[in-house]
Amino acid sequence: MPVYSMTGYASASSQALKDAESSAVAAGVTVELRSVNGRFLDLTLRLPDDLRSLEPALRELLVQGCRRGKVELRMVTRRGDEAAWPQPQAEQLNRLSWLEGTVRGWLPSAKPLSVHEALQWCRQVATGEALDETVLEAARKAVAALRDARAREGERLAAVLLDRVAQLRELAAQAAPLLPAVVQRQQQRFVERWNEALELVGAAQSTPREALQERALNEAAAFAVRIDVAEELTRLVAHLDEVERLLRAGGEIGKRLEFLIQELQREANTLGAKSAALELTNISVEMKVLIEQLREQVQNIE
């Protein structure tokens, strides 16, 4: 299943013919869709007033095609050639006459309908149903095109994210061999400073040397536990495994990836805070930079 971006653009057009035997266009419509990233699905529809009744159906199409993001739908309609007027039907004219009589009965000062206005009304009635279906057809094509565009962008995002994951794995692999030597070196420094402090305060005169040495070793062991980041590296690699698994599985993974990025950031911060060597500090900084790049890209994934 592909990874989908929340960023994309698509447009589609459709036309309604006057009748099955004619090639004359009675009406046409163009639907444009733009989407950007967002925490939830946020739909904005900009429709002509005479097509507001189609808003529920259009929203349903968008919900089926998109799960997250800010999606804007714009629609432009166009009628056929102004010279191609429909042939008024008797029932249409009878109904229009009845409606005009009703209105003028209540509003005697209302102006009578002109021929142009009557033909416009007949034209709208003739193309109304065909235009509704034309709008939905164009919307379906636009949603499918937007889905494809978001999938292509998602494929590029996934490639970038997998590259950053590989770089983080390499940094973790560089840090792992350094841990035993760093812990041992810092432990030895701790013992040396402990002994120096005891000599300065003269504590060695009132306490047996063996007891002081044992206490120093216990404190050094506790200090070694505090600076050991092997557990953080293990969890970081586990989070990277999950990120890679989600990217290869695809689907609606944006929110889960955002959570994993937070966990990666936490492990990198802990690694930097507990680091007792310049080498590990540099690795922590490089990890934070890569994780921030991951976070920026993940915000665009559905």
PDB file of C-alpha atoms in Angstrom:
ATOM      1  CA  MET A   1       0.000   0.000   0.000  1.00  0.00           C
ATOM      2  CA  PRO A   2       1.471   3.385  -0.932  1.00  0.00           C
ATOM      3  CA  VAL A   3       2.418   6.180   1.413  1.00  0.00           C
ATOM      4  CA  TYR A   4       0.261   9.258   0.784  1.00  0.00           C
ATOM      5  CA  SER A   5       1.349  12.854   1.131  1.00  0.00           C
ATOM      6  CA  MET A   6      -1.141  15.475   2.262  1.00  0.00           C
ATOM      7  CA  THR A   7       0.144  17.891  -0.387  1.00  0.00           C
ATOM      8  CA  GLY A   8      -1.208  17.735  -3.908  1.00  0.00           C
ATOM      9  CA  TYR A   9      -3.099  19.393  -6.759  1.00  0.00           C
ATOM     10  CA  ALA A  10      -5.495  18.033  -9.362  1.00  0.00           C
ATOM     11  CA  SER A  11      -8.121  19.279 -11.781  1.00  0.00           C
ATOM     12  CA  ALA A  12     -10.682  17.607 -14.005  1.00  0.00           C
ATOM     13  CA  SER A  13     -13.336  18.735 -16.471  1.00  0.00           C
ATOM     14  CA  SER A  14     -16.531  17.188 -17.751  1.00  0.00           C
ATOM     15  CA  GLN A  15     -19.213  18.188 -20.250  1.00  0.00           C
ATOM     16  CA  ALA A  16     -22.908  17.494 -20.638  1.00  0.00           C
ATOM     17  CA  LEU A  17     -24.302  17.267 -24.173  1.00  0.00           C
ATOM     18  CA  LYS A  18     -27.646  18.727 -25.180  1.00  0.00           C
ATOM     19  CA  ASP A  19     -28.935  15.284 -26.121  1.00  0.00           C
ATOM     20  CA  ALA A  20     -27.674  11.854 -27.080  1.00  0.00           C
ATOM     21  CA  GLU A  21     -27.724  12.612 -30.821  1.00  0.00           C
ATOM     22  CA  SER A  22     -26.060  16.019 -30.647  1.00  0.00           C
ATOM     23  CA  SER A  23     -22.443  17.021 -30.124  1.00  0.00           C
ATOM     24  CA  ALA A  24     -23.425  20.476 -28.868  1.00  0.00           C
ATOM     25  CA  VAL A  25     -22.324  21.158 -25.293  1.00  0.00           C
ATOM     26  CA  ALA A  26     -25.195  22.081 -22.999  1.00  0.00           C
ATOM     27  CA  ALA A  27     -22.989  22.639 -19.941  1.00  0.00           C
ATOM     28  CA  GLY A  28     -19.506  21.950 -18.645  1.00  0.00           C
ATOM     29  CA  VAL A  29     -17.661  22.092 -15.344  1.00  0.00           C
ATOM     30  CA  THR A  30     -14.046  22.193 -14.135  1.00  0.00           C
ATOM     31  CA  VAL A  31     -13.160  21.028 -10.627  1.00  0.00           C
ATOM     32  CA  GLU A  32      -9.850  22.006  -9.012  1.00  0.00           C
ATOM     33  CA  LEU A  33      -8.544  20.400  -5.819  1.00  0.00           C
ATOM     34  CA  ARG A  34      -5.672  21.690  -3.682  1.00  0.00           C
ATOM     35  CA  SER A  35      -4.492  20.040  -0.479  1.00  0.00           C
ATOM     36  CA  VAL A  36      -1.864  20.849   2.141  1.00  0.00           C
ATOM     37  CA  ASN A  37      -0.919  19.242   5.418  1.00  0.00           C
ATOM     38  CA  GLY A  38      -3.183  19.414   8.469  1.00  0.00           C
ATOM     39  CA  ARG A  39      -3.810  17.507  11.674  1.00  0.00           C
ATOM     40  CA  PHE A  40      -7.300  16.454  10.589  1.00  0.00           C
ATOM     41  CA  LEU A  41      -9.425  16.461   7.435  1.00  0.00           C
ATOM     42  CA  ASP A  42     -10.500  20.061   6.795  1.00  0.00           C
ATOM     43  CA  LEU A  43     -12.688  20.582   3.704  1.00  0.00           C
ATOM     44  CA  THR A  44     -13.437  23.897   2.009  1.00  0.00           C
ATOM     45  CA  LEU A  45     -15.872  23.933  -0.929  1.00  0.00           C
ATOM     46  CA  ARG A  46     -16.271  26.963  -3.172  1.00  0.00           C
ATOM     47  CA  LEU A  47     -19.353  26.298  -5.303  1.00  0.00           C
ATOM     48  CA  PRO A  48     -21.665  28.384  -7.474  1.00  0.00           C
ATOM     49  CA  ASP A  49     -24.909  29.195  -5.709  1.00  0.00           C
ATOM     50  CA  ASP A  50     -27.003  27.020  -8.028  1.00  0.00           C
ATOM     51  CA  LEU A  51     -24.915  23.938  -7.118  1.00  0.00           C
ATOM     52  CA  ARG A  52     -25.009  24.236  -3.320  1.00  0.00           C
ATOM     53  CA  SER A  53     -27.360  21.252  -3.188  1.00  0.00           C
ATOM     54  CA  LEU A  54     -24.478  19.020  -4.317  1.00  0.00           C
ATOM     55  CA  GLU A  55     -22.271  19.902  -1.346  1.00  0.00           C
ATOM     56  CA  PRO A  56     -23.104  16.757   0.725  1.00  0.00           C
ATOM     57  CA  ALA A  57     -22.324  14.468  -2.212  1.00  0.00           C
ATOM     58  CA  LEU A  58     -19.089  16.321  -2.945  1.00  0.00           C
ATOM     59  CA  ARG A  59     -18.016  16.143   0.688  1.00  0.00           C
ATOM     60  CA  GLU A  60     -18.652  12.406   0.698  1.00  0.00           C
ATOM     61  CA  LEU A  61     -16.408  11.987  -2.356  1.00  0.00           C
ATOM     62  CA  LEU A  62     -13.623  13.968  -0.667  1.00  0.00           C
ATOM     63  CA  VAL A  63     -13.901  12.000   2.570  1.00  0.00           C
ATOM     64  CA  GLN A  64     -13.608   8.747   0.629  1.00  0.00           C
ATOM     65  CA  GLY A  65     -10.485   9.975  -1.169  1.00  0.00           C
ATOM     66  CA  CYS A  66      -8.656  11.825   1.634  1.00  0.00           C
ATOM     67  CA  ARG A  67      -8.155  11.044   5.300  1.00  0.00           C
ATOM     68  CA  ARG A  68      -6.147  14.045   6.514  1.00  0.00           C
ATOM     69  CA  GLY A  69      -5.143  17.477   5.285  1.00  0.00           C
ATOM     70  CA  LYS A  70      -6.699  20.785   4.341  1.00  0.00           C
ATOM     71  CA  VAL A  71      -8.475  20.239   1.035  1.00  0.00           C
ATOM     72  CA  GLU A  72      -9.980  23.062  -1.017  1.00  0.00           C
ATOM     73  CA  LEU A  73     -12.407  22.401  -3.885  1.00  0.00           C
ATOM     74  CA  ARG A  74     -13.054  25.110  -6.468  1.00  0.00           C
ATOM     75  CA  MET A  75     -15.598  24.721  -9.222  1.00  0.00           C
ATOM     76  CA  VAL A  76     -16.176  26.683 -12.426  1.00  0.00           C
ATOM     77  CA  THR A  77     -19.240  25.993 -14.560  1.00  0.00           C
ATOM     78  CA  ARG A  78     -19.912  27.128 -18.089  1.00  0.00           C
ATOM     79  CA  ARG A  79     -23.016  26.920 -20.218  1.00  0.00           C
ATOM     80  CA  GLY A  80     -23.049  26.001 -23.852  1.00  0.00           C
ATOM     81  CA  ASP A  81     -22.952  28.456 -26.728  1.00  0.00           C
ATOM     82  CA  GLU A  82     -25.258  31.351 -25.993  1.00  0.00           C
ATOM     83  CA  ALA A  83     -26.760  30.969 -29.500  1.00  0.00           C
ATOM     84  CA  ALA A  84     -27.692  27.339 -28.860  1.00  0.00           C
ATOM     85  CA  TRP A  85     -30.955  28.007 -27.046  1.00  0.00           C
ATOM     86  CA  PRO A  86     -33.154  25.033 -26.157  1.00  0.00           C
ATOM     87  CA  GLN A  87     -36.561  24.544 -27.721  1.00  0.00           C
ATOM     88  CA  PRO A  88     -39.070  25.598 -25.042  1.00  0.00           C
ATOM     89  CA  GLN A  89     -41.554  22.864 -24.154  1.00  0.00           C
ATOM     90  CA  ALA A  90     -45.250  23.537 -23.640  1.00  0.00           C
ATOM     91  CA  GLU A  91     -45.218  22.213 -20.058  1.00  0.00           C
ATOM     92  CA  GLN A  92     -42.278  24.445 -19.240  1.00  0.00           C
ATOM     93  CA  LEU A  93     -44.012  27.547 -20.572  1.00  0.00           C
ATOM     94  CA  ASN A  94     -47.276  26.642 -18.850  1.00  0.00           C
ATOM     95  CA  ARG A  95     -45.524  26.278 -15.508  1.00  0.00           C
ATOM     96  CA  LEU A  96     -43.592  29.519 -16.028  1.00  0.00           C
ATOM     97  CA  SER A  97     -46.810  31.348 -16.880  1.00  0.00           C
ATOM     98  CA  TRP A  98     -48.495  29.997 -13.762  1.00  0.00           C
ATOM     99  CA  LEU A  99     -45.541  31.037 -11.611  1.00  0.00           C
ATOM    100  CA  GLU A 100     -45.531  34.522 -13.131  1.00  0.00           C
ATOM    101  CA  GLY A 101     -49.270  34.885 -12.525  1.00  0.00           C
ATOM    102  CA  THR A 102     -48.867  33.821  -8.894  1.00  0.00           C
ATOM    103  CA  VAL A 103     -46.093  36.308  -8.288  1.00  0.00           C
ATOM    104  CA  ARG A 104     -47.920  39.186  -9.983  1.00  0.00           C
ATOM    105  CA  GLY A 105     -51.050  38.290  -8.019  1.00  0.00           C
ATOM    106  CA  TRP A 106     -49.175  39.041  -4.846  1.00  0.00           C
ATOM    107  CA  LEU A 107     -46.957  41.741  -6.323  1.00  0.00           C
ATOM    108  CA  PRO A 108     -48.977  43.646  -8.965  1.00  0.00           C
ATOM    109  CA  SER A 109     -46.134  46.046  -9.581  1.00  0.00           C
ATOM    110  CA  ALA A 110     -43.720  43.259 -10.600  1.00  0.00           C
ATOM    111  CA  LYS A 111     -42.501  43.530 -14.177  1.00  0.00           C
ATOM    112  CA  PRO A 112     -43.579  40.834 -16.643  1.00  0.00           C
ATOM    113  CA  LEU A 113     -41.004  38.310 -17.831  1.00  0.00           C
ATOM    114  CA  SER A 114     -39.130  39.078 -21.015  1.00  0.00           C
ATOM    115  CA  VAL A 115     -38.546  36.513 -23.763  1.00  0.00           C
ATOM    116  CA  HIS A 116     -34.867  36.369 -22.828  1.00  0.00           C
ATOM    117  CA  GLU A 117     -35.663  35.655 -19.176  1.00  0.00           C
ATOM    118  CA  ALA A 118     -38.144  32.954 -20.149  1.00  0.00           C
ATOM    119  CA  LEU A 119     -35.596  31.273 -22.424  1.00  0.00           C
ATOM    120  CA  GLN A 120     -32.935  31.461 -19.678  1.00  0.00           C
ATOM    121  CA  TRP A 121     -35.291  29.706 -17.289  1.00  0.00           C
ATOM    122  CA  CYS A 122     -36.131  26.987 -19.813  1.00  0.00           C
ATOM    123  CA  ARG A 123     -32.427  26.547 -20.519  1.00  0.00           C
ATOM    124  CA  GLN A 124     -31.574  26.131 -16.845  1.00  0.00           C
ATOM    125  CA  VAL A 125     -34.336  23.577 -16.337  1.00  0.00           C
ATOM    126  CA  ALA A 126     -33.191  21.634 -19.397  1.00  0.00           C
ATOM    127  CA  THR A 127     -29.570  21.417 -18.283  1.00  0.00           C
ATOM    128  CA  GLY A 128     -30.044  21.216 -14.501  1.00  0.00           C
ATOM    129  CA  GLU A 129     -30.068  17.423 -14.065  1.00  0.00           C
ATOM    130  CA  ALA A 130     -27.364  16.897 -16.689  1.00  0.00           C
ATOM    131  CA  LEU A 131     -25.173  19.511 -14.994  1.00  0.00           C
ATOM    132  CA  ASP A 132     -25.517  17.848 -11.594  1.00  0.00           C
ATOM    133  CA  GLU A 133     -24.239  14.552 -12.959  1.00  0.00           C
ATOM    134  CA  THR A 134     -21.526  16.374 -14.879  1.00  0.00           C
ATOM    135  CA  VAL A 135     -20.333  18.025 -11.656  1.00  0.00           C
ATOM    136  CA  LEU A 136     -20.166  14.715  -9.815  1.00  0.00           C
ATOM    137  CA  GLU A 137     -18.348  13.081 -12.718  1.00  0.00           C
ATOM    138  CA  ALA A 138     -15.737  15.843 -12.771  1.00  0.00           C
ATOM    139  CA  ALA A 139     -15.395  15.669  -8.982  1.00  0.00           C
ATOM    140  CA  ARG A 140     -14.820  11.910  -9.071  1.00  0.00           C
ATOM    141  CA  LYS A 141     -12.092  12.306 -11.680  1.00  0.00           C
ATOM    142  CA  ALA A 142     -10.483  15.155  -9.725  1.00  0.00           C
ATOM    143  CA  VAL A 143     -10.469  13.171  -6.464  1.00  0.00           C
ATOM    144  CA  ALA A 144      -8.865  10.179  -8.212  1.00  0.00           C
ATOM    145  CA  ALA A 145      -6.240  12.457  -9.777  1.00  0.00           C
ATOM    146  CA  LEU A 146      -5.541  14.096  -6.403  1.00  0.00           C
ATOM    147  CA  ARG A 147      -5.151  10.664  -4.811  1.00  0.00           C
ATOM    148  CA  ASP A 148      -2.604   9.730  -7.475  1.00  0.00           C
ATOM    149  CA  ALA A 149      -0.730  13.010  -7.010  1.00  0.00           C
ATOM    150  CA  ARG A 150      -0.584  12.518  -3.244  1.00  0.00           C
ATOM    151  CA  ALA A 151       0.673   8.962  -3.759  1.00  0.00           C
ATOM    152  CA  ARG A 152       3.496  10.149  -6.034  1.00  0.00           C
ATOM    153  CA  GLU A 153       4.506  12.821  -3.535  1.00  0.00           C
ATOM    154  CA  GLY A 154       4.245  10.262  -0.735  1.00  0.00           C
ATOM    155  CA  GLU A 155       6.619   7.945  -2.581  1.00  0.00           C
ATOM    156  CA  ARG A 156       9.211  10.725  -2.723  1.00  0.00           C
ATOM    157  CA  LEU A 157       8.718  11.503   0.959  1.00  0.00           C
ATOM    158  CA  ALA A 158       9.123   7.839   1.901  1.00  0.00           C
ATOM    159  CA  ALA A 159      12.426   7.686   0.002  1.00  0.00           C
ATOM    160  CA  VAL A 160      13.712  10.744   1.876  1.00  0.00           C
ATOM    161  CA  LEU A 161      12.607   9.331   5.234  1.00  0.00           C
ATOM    162  CA  LEU A 162      14.217   5.943   4.585  1.00  0.00           C
ATOM    163  CA  ASP A 163      17.461   7.710   3.722  1.00  0.00           C
ATOM    164  CA  ARG A 164      17.394   9.582   7.050  1.00  0.00           C
ATOM    165  CA  VAL A 165      16.603   6.358   8.891  1.00  0.00           C
ATOM    166  CA  ALA A 166      19.657   4.726   7.293  1.00  0.00           C
ATOM    167  CA  GLN A 167      21.843   7.630   8.415  1.00  0.00           C
ATOM    168  CA  LEU A 168      20.520   7.356  11.970  1.00  0.00           C
ATOM    169  CA  ARG A 169      21.279   3.634  11.982  1.00  0.00           C
ATOM    170  CA  GLU A 170      24.829   4.395  10.893  1.00  0.00           C
ATOM    171  CA  LEU A 171      25.265   6.895  13.734  1.00  0.00           C
ATOM    172  CA  ALA A 172      23.894   4.381  16.252  1.00  0.00           C
ATOM    173  CA  ALA A 173      26.334   1.792  14.922  1.00  0.00           C
ATOM    174  CA  GLN A 174      29.184   4.268  15.381  1.00  0.00           C
ATOM    175  CA  ALA A 175      28.135   5.007  18.966  1.00  0.00           C
ATOM    176  CA  ALA A 176      27.734   1.398  20.152  1.00  0.00           C
ATOM    177  CA  PRO A 177      31.486   0.417  20.098  1.00  0.00           C
ATOM    178  CA  LEU A 178      32.402   3.616  21.957  1.00  0.00           C
ATOM    179  CA  LEU A 179      30.267   2.863  25.018  1.00  0.00           C
ATOM    180  CA  PRO A 180      32.474   0.337  26.924  1.00  0.00           C
ATOM    181  CA  ALA A 181      35.627   2.428  26.526  1.00  0.00           C
ATOM    182  CA  VAL A 182      33.829   5.652  27.465  1.00  0.00           C
ATOM    183  CA  VAL A 183      32.269   4.094  30.569  1.00  0.00           C
ATOM    184  CA  GLN A 184      35.572   2.576  31.667  1.00  0.00           C
ATOM    185  CA  ARG A 185      37.478   5.820  31.103  1.00  0.00           C
ATOM    186  CA  GLN A 186      34.949   7.917  33.004  1.00  0.00           C
ATOM    187  CA  GLN A 187      34.832   5.348  35.785  1.00  0.00           C
ATOM    188  CA  GLN A 188      38.611   5.511  36.179  1.00  0.00           C
ATOM    189  CA  ARG A 189      38.521   9.322  36.262  1.00  0.00           C
ATOM    190  CA  PHE A 190      35.861   9.197  38.935  1.00  0.00           C
ATOM    191  CA  VAL A 191      37.978   6.925  41.140  1.00  0.00           C
ATOM    192  CA  GLU A 192      41.047   9.127  40.669  1.00  0.00           C
ATOM    193  CA  ARG A 193      39.177  12.294  41.615  1.00  0.00           C
ATOM    194  CA  TRP A 194      37.612  10.534  44.569  1.00  0.00           C
ATOM    195  CA  ASN A 195      41.035   9.605  45.890  1.00  0.00           C
ATOM    196  CA  GLU A 196      42.342  13.115  45.299  1.00  0.00           C
ATOM    197  CA  ALA A 197      39.414  14.596  47.211  1.00  0.00           C
ATOM    198  CA  LEU A 198      39.990  12.231  50.140  1.00  0.00           C
ATOM    199  CA  GLU A 199      43.634  13.167  50.351  1.00  0.00           C
ATOM    200  CA  LEU A 200      42.808  16.878  50.343  1.00  0.00           C
ATOM    201  CA  VAL A 201      40.344  16.640  53.241  1.00  0.00           C
ATOM    202  CA  GLY A 202      42.432  14.148  55.155  1.00  0.00           C
ATOM    203  CA  ALA A 203      39.623  11.635  55.355  1.00  0.00           C
ATOM    204  CA  ALA A 204      42.054   8.826  54.901  1.00  0.00           C
ATOM    205  CA  GLN A 205      43.362   9.324  58.488  1.00  0.00           C
ATOM    206  CA  SER A 206      40.082   8.475  60.208  1.00  0.00           C
ATOM    207  CA  THR A 207      38.680   5.803  57.823  1.00  0.00           C
ATOM    208  CA  PRO A 208      40.322   2.511  56.790  1.00  0.00           C
ATOM    209  CA  ARG A 209      41.829   2.628  53.318  1.00  0.00           C
ATOM    210  CA  GLU A 210      40.017  -0.529  52.240  1.00  0.00           C
ATOM    211  CA  ALA A 211      36.611   0.878  53.185  1.00  0.00           C
ATOM    212  CA  LEU A 212      37.269   4.072  51.282  1.00  0.00           C
ATOM    213  CA  GLN A 213      38.399   2.136  48.246  1.00  0.00           C
ATOM    214  CA  GLU A 214      35.277  -0.033  48.332  1.00  0.00           C
ATOM    215  CA  ARG A 215      33.031   3.001  48.651  1.00  0.00           C
ATOM    216  CA  ALA A 216      34.863   4.656  45.762  1.00  0.00           C
ATOM    217  CA  LEU A 217      34.306   1.595  43.577  1.00  0.00           C
ATOM    218  CA  ASN A 218      30.588   1.514  44.471  1.00  0.00           C
ATOM    219  CA  GLU A 219      30.202   5.185  43.628  1.00  0.00           C
ATOM    220  CA  ALA A 220      32.114   4.648  40.395  1.00  0.00           C
ATOM    221  CA  ALA A 221      29.812   1.758  39.466  1.00  0.00           C
ATOM    222  CA  ALA A 222      26.744   3.913  40.132  1.00  0.00           C
ATOM    223  CA  PHE A 223      28.257   6.718  38.068  1.00  0.00           C
ATOM    224  CA  ALA A 224      28.935   4.280  35.226  1.00  0.00           C
ATOM    225  CA  VAL A 225      25.268   3.255  35.231  1.00  0.00           C
ATOM    226  CA  ARG A 226      24.200   6.891  35.033  1.00  0.00           C
ATOM    227  CA  ILE A 227      26.346   7.632  31.975  1.00  0.00           C
ATOM    228  CA  ASP A 228      25.698   4.342  30.166  1.00  0.00           C
ATOM    229  CA  VAL A 229      23.515   5.030  27.079  1.00  0.00           C
ATOM    230  CA  ALA A 230      23.335   1.486  25.734  1.00  0.00           C
ATOM    231  CA  GLU A 231      19.641   1.265  26.656  1.00  0.00           C
ATOM    232  CA  GLU A 232      18.873   4.521  24.836  1.00  0.00           C
ATOM    233  CA  LEU A 233      20.628   3.290  21.708  1.00  0.00           C
ATOM    234  CA  THR A 234      18.707   0.013  21.849  1.00  0.00           C
ATOM    235  CA  ARG A 235      15.373   1.822  22.067  1.00  0.00           C
ATOM    236  CA  LEU A 236      16.406   4.243  19.317  1.00  0.00           C
ATOM    237  CA  VAL A 237      17.198   1.365  16.954  1.00  0.00           C
ATOM    238  CA  ALA A 238      13.867  -0.284  17.840  1.00  0.00           C
ATOM    239  CA  HIS A 239      12.011   2.935  16.969  1.00  0.00           C
ATOM    240  CA  LEU A 240      13.910   3.137  13.663  1.00  0.00           C
ATOM    241  CA  ASP A 241      12.837  -0.434  12.884  1.00  0.00           C
ATOM    242  CA  GLU A 242       9.207   0.538  13.444  1.00  0.00           C
ATOM    243  CA  VAL A 243       9.511   3.683  11.312  1.00  0.00           C
ATOM    244  CA  GLU A 244      10.959   1.660   8.451  1.00  0.00           C
ATOM    245  CA  ARG A 245       8.268  -1.017   8.812  1.00  0.00           C
ATOM    246  CA  LEU A 246       5.491   1.587   8.618  1.00  0.00           C
ATOM    247  CA  LEU A 247       7.020   3.286   5.583  1.00  0.00           C
ATOM    248  CA  ARG A 248       7.239  -0.007   3.730  1.00  0.00           C
ATOM    249  CA  ALA A 249       3.702  -1.022   4.763  1.00  0.00           C
ATOM    250  CA  GLY A 250       2.183   2.328   3.702  1.00  0.00           C
ATOM    251  CA  GLY A 251      -1.380   3.482   4.324  1.00  0.00           C
ATOM    252  CA  GLU A 252      -2.491   6.015   6.923  1.00  0.00           C
ATOM    253  CA  ILE A 253       0.712   6.152   8.964  1.00  0.00           C
ATOM    254  CA  GLY A 254       1.223   9.874   9.557  1.00  0.00           C
ATOM    255  CA  LYS A 255       0.074  10.036  13.186  1.00  0.00           C
ATOM    256  CA  ARG A 256       1.995   6.918  14.204  1.00  0.00           C
ATOM    257  CA  LEU A 257       5.118   8.283  12.563  1.00  0.00           C
ATOM    258  CA  GLU A 258       4.704  11.565  14.445  1.00  0.00           C
ATOM    259  CA  PHE A 259       4.608   9.654  17.741  1.00  0.00           C
ATOM    260  CA  LEU A 260       7.713   7.648  16.823  1.00  0.00           C
ATOM    261  CA  ILE A 261       9.577  10.828  15.891  1.00  0.00           C
ATOM    262  CA  GLN A 262       8.826  12.185  19.372  1.00  0.00           C
ATOM    263  CA  GLU A 263      10.271   9.009  20.880  1.00  0.00           C
ATOM    264  CA  LEU A 264      13.385   9.265  18.701  1.00  0.00           C
ATOM    265  CA  GLN A 265      13.837  12.866  19.802  1.00  0.00           C
ATOM    266  CA  ARG A 266      13.553  11.828  23.446  1.00  0.00           C
ATOM    267  CA  GLU A 267      16.208   9.120  23.075  1.00  0.00           C
ATOM    268  CA  ALA A 268      18.577  11.483  21.253  1.00  0.00           C
ATOM    269  CA  ASN A 269      18.131  14.126  23.952  1.00  0.00           C
ATOM    270  CA  THR A 270      18.853  11.577  26.678  1.00  0.00           C
ATOM    271  CA  LEU A 271      21.901  10.388  24.775  1.00  0.00           C
ATOM    272  CA  GLY A 272      23.198  13.945  24.650  1.00  0.00           C
ATOM    273  CA  ALA A 273      22.425  14.638  28.316  1.00  0.00           C
ATOM    274  CA  LYS A 274      24.152  11.474  29.555  1.00  0.00           C
ATOM    275  CA  SER A 275      27.064  11.708  27.161  1.00  0.00           C
ATOM    276  CA  ALA A 276      30.411  11.750  28.959  1.00  0.00           C
ATOM    277  CA  ALA A 277      32.578  11.940  25.846  1.00  0.00           C
ATOM    278  CA  LEU A 278      32.906  14.399  22.999  1.00  0.00           C
ATOM    279  CA  GLU A 279      32.456  11.633  20.435  1.00  0.00           C
ATOM    280  CA  LEU A 280      29.018  10.697  21.800  1.00  0.00           C
ATOM    281  CA  THR A 281      28.024  14.358  22.085  1.00  0.00           C
ATOM    282  CA  ASN A 282      28.800  14.898  18.394  1.00  0.00           C
ATOM    283  CA  ILE A 283      26.813  11.797  17.460  1.00  0.00           C
ATOM    284  CA  SER A 284      23.878  13.037  19.542  1.00  0.00           C
ATOM    285  CA  VAL A 285      23.935  16.411  17.751  1.00  0.00           C
ATOM    286  CA  GLU A 286      23.981  14.714  14.334  1.00  0.00           C
ATOM    287  CA  MET A 287      21.080  12.507  15.392  1.00  0.00           C
ATOM    288  CA  LYS A 288      19.015  15.505  16.494  1.00  0.00           C
ATOM    289  CA  VAL A 289      19.554  17.192  13.134  1.00  0.00           C
ATOM    290  CA  LEU A 290      18.406  14.083  11.235  1.00  0.00           C
ATOM    291  CA  ILE A 291      15.419  13.544  13.531  1.00  0.00           C
ATOM    292  CA  GLU A 292      14.333  17.153  13.004  1.00  0.00           C
ATOM    293  CA  GLN A 293      14.492  16.561   9.253  1.00  0.00           C
ATOM    294  CA  LEU A 294      12.361  13.455   9.756  1.00  0.00           C
ATOM    295  CA  ARG A 295       9.830  15.445  11.770  1.00  0.00           C
ATOM    296  CA  GLU A 296       9.504  18.113   9.070  1.00  0.00           C
ATOM    297  CA  GLN A 297       8.832  15.525   6.371  1.00  0.00           C
ATOM    298  CA  VAL A 298       6.493  13.357   8.469  1.00  0.00           C
ATOM    299  CA  GLN A 299       4.186  16.350   8.972  1.00  0.00           C
ATOM    300  CA  ASN A 300       3.265  16.030   5.277  1.00  0.00           C
ATOM    301  CA  ILE A 301       2.303  12.345   5.421  1.00  0.00           C
ATOM    302  CA  GLU A 302      -1.355  11.344   5.587  1.00  0.00           C
TER     303      GLU A 302
END
